[in-house]
Short mmCIF file of C-alpha atoms in Angstrom, two decimals:
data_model
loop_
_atom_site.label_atom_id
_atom_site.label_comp_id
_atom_site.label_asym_id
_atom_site.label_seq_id
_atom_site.Cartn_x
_atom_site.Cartn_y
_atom_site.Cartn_z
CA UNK A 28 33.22 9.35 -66.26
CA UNK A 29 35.05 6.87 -64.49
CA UNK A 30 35.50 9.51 -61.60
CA UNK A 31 31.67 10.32 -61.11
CA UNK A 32 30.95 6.58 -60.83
CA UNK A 33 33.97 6.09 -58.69
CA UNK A 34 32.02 9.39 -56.30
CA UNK A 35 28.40 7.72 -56.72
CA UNK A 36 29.76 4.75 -55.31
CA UNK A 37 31.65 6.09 -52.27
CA UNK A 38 28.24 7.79 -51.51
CA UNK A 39 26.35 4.63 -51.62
CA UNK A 40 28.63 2.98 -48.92
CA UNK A 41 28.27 6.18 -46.70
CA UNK A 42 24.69 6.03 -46.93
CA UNK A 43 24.58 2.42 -45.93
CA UNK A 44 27.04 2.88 -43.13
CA UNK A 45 24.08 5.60 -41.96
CA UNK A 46 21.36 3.17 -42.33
CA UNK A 47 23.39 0.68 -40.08
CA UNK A 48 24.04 2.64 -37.07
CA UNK A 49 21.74 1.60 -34.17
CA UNK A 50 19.44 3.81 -32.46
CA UNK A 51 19.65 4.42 -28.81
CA UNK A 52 18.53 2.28 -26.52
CA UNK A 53 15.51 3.68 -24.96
CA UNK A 54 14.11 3.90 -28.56
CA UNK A 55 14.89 0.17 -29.26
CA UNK A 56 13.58 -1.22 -26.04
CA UNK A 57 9.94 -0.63 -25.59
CA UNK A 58 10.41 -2.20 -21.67
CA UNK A 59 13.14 0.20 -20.77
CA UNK A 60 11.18 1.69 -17.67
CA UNK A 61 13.35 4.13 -16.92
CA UNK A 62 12.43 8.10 -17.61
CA UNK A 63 14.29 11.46 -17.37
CA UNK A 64 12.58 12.00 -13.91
CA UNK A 65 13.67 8.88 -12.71
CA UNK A 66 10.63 8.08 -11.38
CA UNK A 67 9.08 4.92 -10.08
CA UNK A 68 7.10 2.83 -12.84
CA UNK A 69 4.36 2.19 -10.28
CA UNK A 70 0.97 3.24 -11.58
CA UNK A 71 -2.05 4.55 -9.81
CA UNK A 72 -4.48 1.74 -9.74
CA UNK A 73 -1.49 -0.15 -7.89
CA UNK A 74 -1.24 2.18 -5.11
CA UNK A 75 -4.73 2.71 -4.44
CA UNK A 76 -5.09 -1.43 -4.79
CA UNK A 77 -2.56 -1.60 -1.59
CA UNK A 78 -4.15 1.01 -0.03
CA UNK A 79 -7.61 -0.86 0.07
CA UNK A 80 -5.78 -3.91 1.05
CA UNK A 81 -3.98 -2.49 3.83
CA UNK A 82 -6.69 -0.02 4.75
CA UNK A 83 -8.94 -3.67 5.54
CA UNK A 84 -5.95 -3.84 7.81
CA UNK A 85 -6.11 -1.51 9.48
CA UNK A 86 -9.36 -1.50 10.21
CA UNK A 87 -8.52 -4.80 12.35
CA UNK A 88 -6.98 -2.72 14.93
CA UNK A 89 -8.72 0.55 14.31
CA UNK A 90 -11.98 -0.10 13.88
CA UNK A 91 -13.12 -3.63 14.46
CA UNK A 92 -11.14 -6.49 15.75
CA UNK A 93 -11.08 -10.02 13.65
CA UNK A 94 -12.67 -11.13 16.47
CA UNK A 95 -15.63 -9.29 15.49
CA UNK A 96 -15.18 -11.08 11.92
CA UNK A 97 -18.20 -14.22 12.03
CA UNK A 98 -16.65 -15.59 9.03
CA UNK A 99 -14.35 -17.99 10.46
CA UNK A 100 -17.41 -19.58 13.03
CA UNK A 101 -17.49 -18.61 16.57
CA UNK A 102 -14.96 -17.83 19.16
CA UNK A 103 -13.77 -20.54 21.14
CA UNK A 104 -14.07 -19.24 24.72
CA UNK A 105 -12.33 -22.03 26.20
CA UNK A 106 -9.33 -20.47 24.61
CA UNK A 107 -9.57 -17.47 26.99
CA UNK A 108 -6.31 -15.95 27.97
CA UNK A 109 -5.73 -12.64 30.50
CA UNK A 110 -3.19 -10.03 29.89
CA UNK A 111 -2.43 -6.70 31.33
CA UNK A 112 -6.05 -7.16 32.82
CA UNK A 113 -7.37 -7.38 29.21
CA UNK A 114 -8.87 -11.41 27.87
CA UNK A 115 -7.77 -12.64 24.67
CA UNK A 116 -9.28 -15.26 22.51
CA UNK A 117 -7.93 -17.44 19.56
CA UNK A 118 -8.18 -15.64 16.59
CA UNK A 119 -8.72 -18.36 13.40
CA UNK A 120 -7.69 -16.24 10.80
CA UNK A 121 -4.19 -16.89 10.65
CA UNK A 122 -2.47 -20.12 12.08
CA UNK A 123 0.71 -18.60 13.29
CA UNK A 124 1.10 -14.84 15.12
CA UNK A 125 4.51 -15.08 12.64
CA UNK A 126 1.75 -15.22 10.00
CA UNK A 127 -0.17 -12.64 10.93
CA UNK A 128 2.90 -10.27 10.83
CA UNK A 129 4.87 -11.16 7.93
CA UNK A 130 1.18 -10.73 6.55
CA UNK A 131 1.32 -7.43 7.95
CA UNK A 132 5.04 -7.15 6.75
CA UNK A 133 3.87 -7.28 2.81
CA UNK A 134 1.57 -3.73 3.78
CA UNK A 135 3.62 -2.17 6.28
CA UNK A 136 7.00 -1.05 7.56
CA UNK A 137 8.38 -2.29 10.49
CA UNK A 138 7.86 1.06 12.34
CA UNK A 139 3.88 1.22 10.66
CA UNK A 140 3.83 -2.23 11.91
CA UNK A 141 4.60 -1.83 16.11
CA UNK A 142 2.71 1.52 16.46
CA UNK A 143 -0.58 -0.35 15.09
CA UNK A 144 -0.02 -3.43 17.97
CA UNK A 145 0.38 -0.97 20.52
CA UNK A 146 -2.71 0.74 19.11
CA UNK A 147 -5.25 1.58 21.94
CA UNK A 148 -3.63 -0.85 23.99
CA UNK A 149 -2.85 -4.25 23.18
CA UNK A 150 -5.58 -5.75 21.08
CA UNK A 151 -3.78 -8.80 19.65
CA UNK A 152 -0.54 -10.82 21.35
CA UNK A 153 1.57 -13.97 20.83
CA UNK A 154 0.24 -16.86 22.82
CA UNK A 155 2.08 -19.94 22.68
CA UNK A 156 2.81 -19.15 19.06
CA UNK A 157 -0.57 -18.58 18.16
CA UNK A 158 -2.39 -14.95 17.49
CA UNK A 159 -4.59 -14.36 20.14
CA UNK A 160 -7.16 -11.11 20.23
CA UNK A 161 -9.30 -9.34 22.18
CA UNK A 162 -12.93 -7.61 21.82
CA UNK A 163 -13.54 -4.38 20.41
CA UNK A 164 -15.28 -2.28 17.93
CA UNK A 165 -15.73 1.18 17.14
CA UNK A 166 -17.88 1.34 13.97
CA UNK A 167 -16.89 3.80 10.91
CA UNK A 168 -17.35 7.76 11.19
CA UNK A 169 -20.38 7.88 9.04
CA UNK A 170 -19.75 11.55 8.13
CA UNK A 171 -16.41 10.91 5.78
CA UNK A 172 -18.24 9.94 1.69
CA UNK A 173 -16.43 9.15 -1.27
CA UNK A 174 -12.38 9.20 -1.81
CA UNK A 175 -10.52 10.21 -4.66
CA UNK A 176 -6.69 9.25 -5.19
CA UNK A 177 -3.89 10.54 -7.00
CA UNK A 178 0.00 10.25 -6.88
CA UNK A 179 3.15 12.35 -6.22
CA UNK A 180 6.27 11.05 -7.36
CA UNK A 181 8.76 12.13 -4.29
CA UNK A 182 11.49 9.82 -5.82
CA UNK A 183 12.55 6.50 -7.35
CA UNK A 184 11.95 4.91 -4.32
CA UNK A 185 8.94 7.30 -2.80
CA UNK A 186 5.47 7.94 -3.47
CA UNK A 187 2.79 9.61 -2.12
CA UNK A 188 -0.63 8.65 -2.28
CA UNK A 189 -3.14 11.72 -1.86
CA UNK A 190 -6.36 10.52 -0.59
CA UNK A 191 -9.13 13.70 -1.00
CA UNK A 192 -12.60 12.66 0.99
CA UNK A 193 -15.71 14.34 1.46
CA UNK A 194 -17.22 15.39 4.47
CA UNK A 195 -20.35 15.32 4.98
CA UNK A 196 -22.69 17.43 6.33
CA UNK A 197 -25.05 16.40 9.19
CA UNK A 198 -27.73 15.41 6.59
CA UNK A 199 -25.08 12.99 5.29
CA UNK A 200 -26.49 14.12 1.46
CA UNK A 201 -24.12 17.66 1.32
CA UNK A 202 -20.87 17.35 0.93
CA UNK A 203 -19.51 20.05 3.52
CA UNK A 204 -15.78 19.97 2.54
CA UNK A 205 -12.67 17.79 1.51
CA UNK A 206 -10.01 16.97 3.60
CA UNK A 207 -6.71 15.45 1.63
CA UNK A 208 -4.50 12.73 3.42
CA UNK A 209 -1.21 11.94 2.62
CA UNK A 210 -0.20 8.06 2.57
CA UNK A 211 3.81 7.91 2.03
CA UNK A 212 4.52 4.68 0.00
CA UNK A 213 8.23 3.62 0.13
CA UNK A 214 10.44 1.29 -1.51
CA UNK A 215 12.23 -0.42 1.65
CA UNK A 216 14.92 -3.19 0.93
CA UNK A 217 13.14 -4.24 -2.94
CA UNK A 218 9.41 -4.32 -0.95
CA UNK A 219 7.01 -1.62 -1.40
CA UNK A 220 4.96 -0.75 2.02
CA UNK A 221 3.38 2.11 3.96
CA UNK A 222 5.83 4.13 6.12
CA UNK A 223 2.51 5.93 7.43
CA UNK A 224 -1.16 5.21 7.72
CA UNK A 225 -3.68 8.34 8.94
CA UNK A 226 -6.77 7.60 10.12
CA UNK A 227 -9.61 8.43 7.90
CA UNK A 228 -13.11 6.66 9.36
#
């Protein structure tokens, strides 16, 4: 008798040893981030966020420039500057032409960055610290519609935003085809940014 109780109780401490081992650590921690893929917790409304951010961007050098932009009053044409033949006004969006690129430095690498100032020439410069731009507009190709977006996880420090548009046809009401871009959106010294931009409209 003594020896059964003497068993049953040897049991219950090896059961309760059991119960006290810990489980592993991705099943205690509900913010461990990490996954078997090792794949970047970035999710897709965040891309496509930046994306519509830096596409506005963009658009200041491809498109329209913020001199075009009646927002911030009228252009102050005693502020007229010439430069490689071109004139250049104050722009009063940013105080600073540092602001303007460490603006530009929270979208864009550093590469993404000098290929869009030299962008069909010059269109903005540094004028006695201040940002200074010129004229010029272009308007939006009215034959690209709606986008669509989705991700590709390259690596943990690489995505790839897929942009699929429409084309239109010349009635602008068919939708003649889709054409998918490929934004590369890199992890770059702890800062996410662009490492490419293609033009879309």
């Amino acid at each position: 008798m003594r020896r059964i109780i003497v068993l049953i109780l040897s049991l219950l401490v090896l059961l309760a040893g059991c119960n006290s081992i810990k489980p592993s650590n991705d099943e205690t921690d509900p913010h461990n981030n990490e996954n078997d893929n090792n794949e970047p917790q970035i999710e897709l409304d965040d891309v496509v966020k930046a994306y519509q951010t830096a596409s506005e961007a963009t658009s200041w050098f491809r498109i329209a420039s913020l001199l075009e932009d009646g927002s911030h009053g009228a252009i102050d044409m005693t502020t007229q500057v010439t430069y490689n033949d071109f004139n250049y006004f104050r722009a009063k969006q940013y105080d600073t032409y540092s602001e303007f690129i460490d603006y530009l430095g929270t979208l864009f690498s550093d590469e993404l960055i000098e290929s869009l100032l030299s962008y069909n020439g010059t269109m903005y410069i540094n004028h006695n610290g201040y940002l200074y731009g010129r004229f010029g507009i272009r308007g939006t190709n009215i034959f690209i519609g709606d986008e669509s977006y989705e991700i590709e996880y390259v690596n943990d420090s690489k995505i790839n935003l897929l942009v699929k548009v429409e084309v239109m046809d010349e009635d602008l009401s068919t939708v003649k085809e889709y054409q998918t871009f490929i934004f590369p959106y890199e992890n770059i010294e702890g800062k996410w940014v662009f490492t490419d931009f293609p033009e879309i409209r």
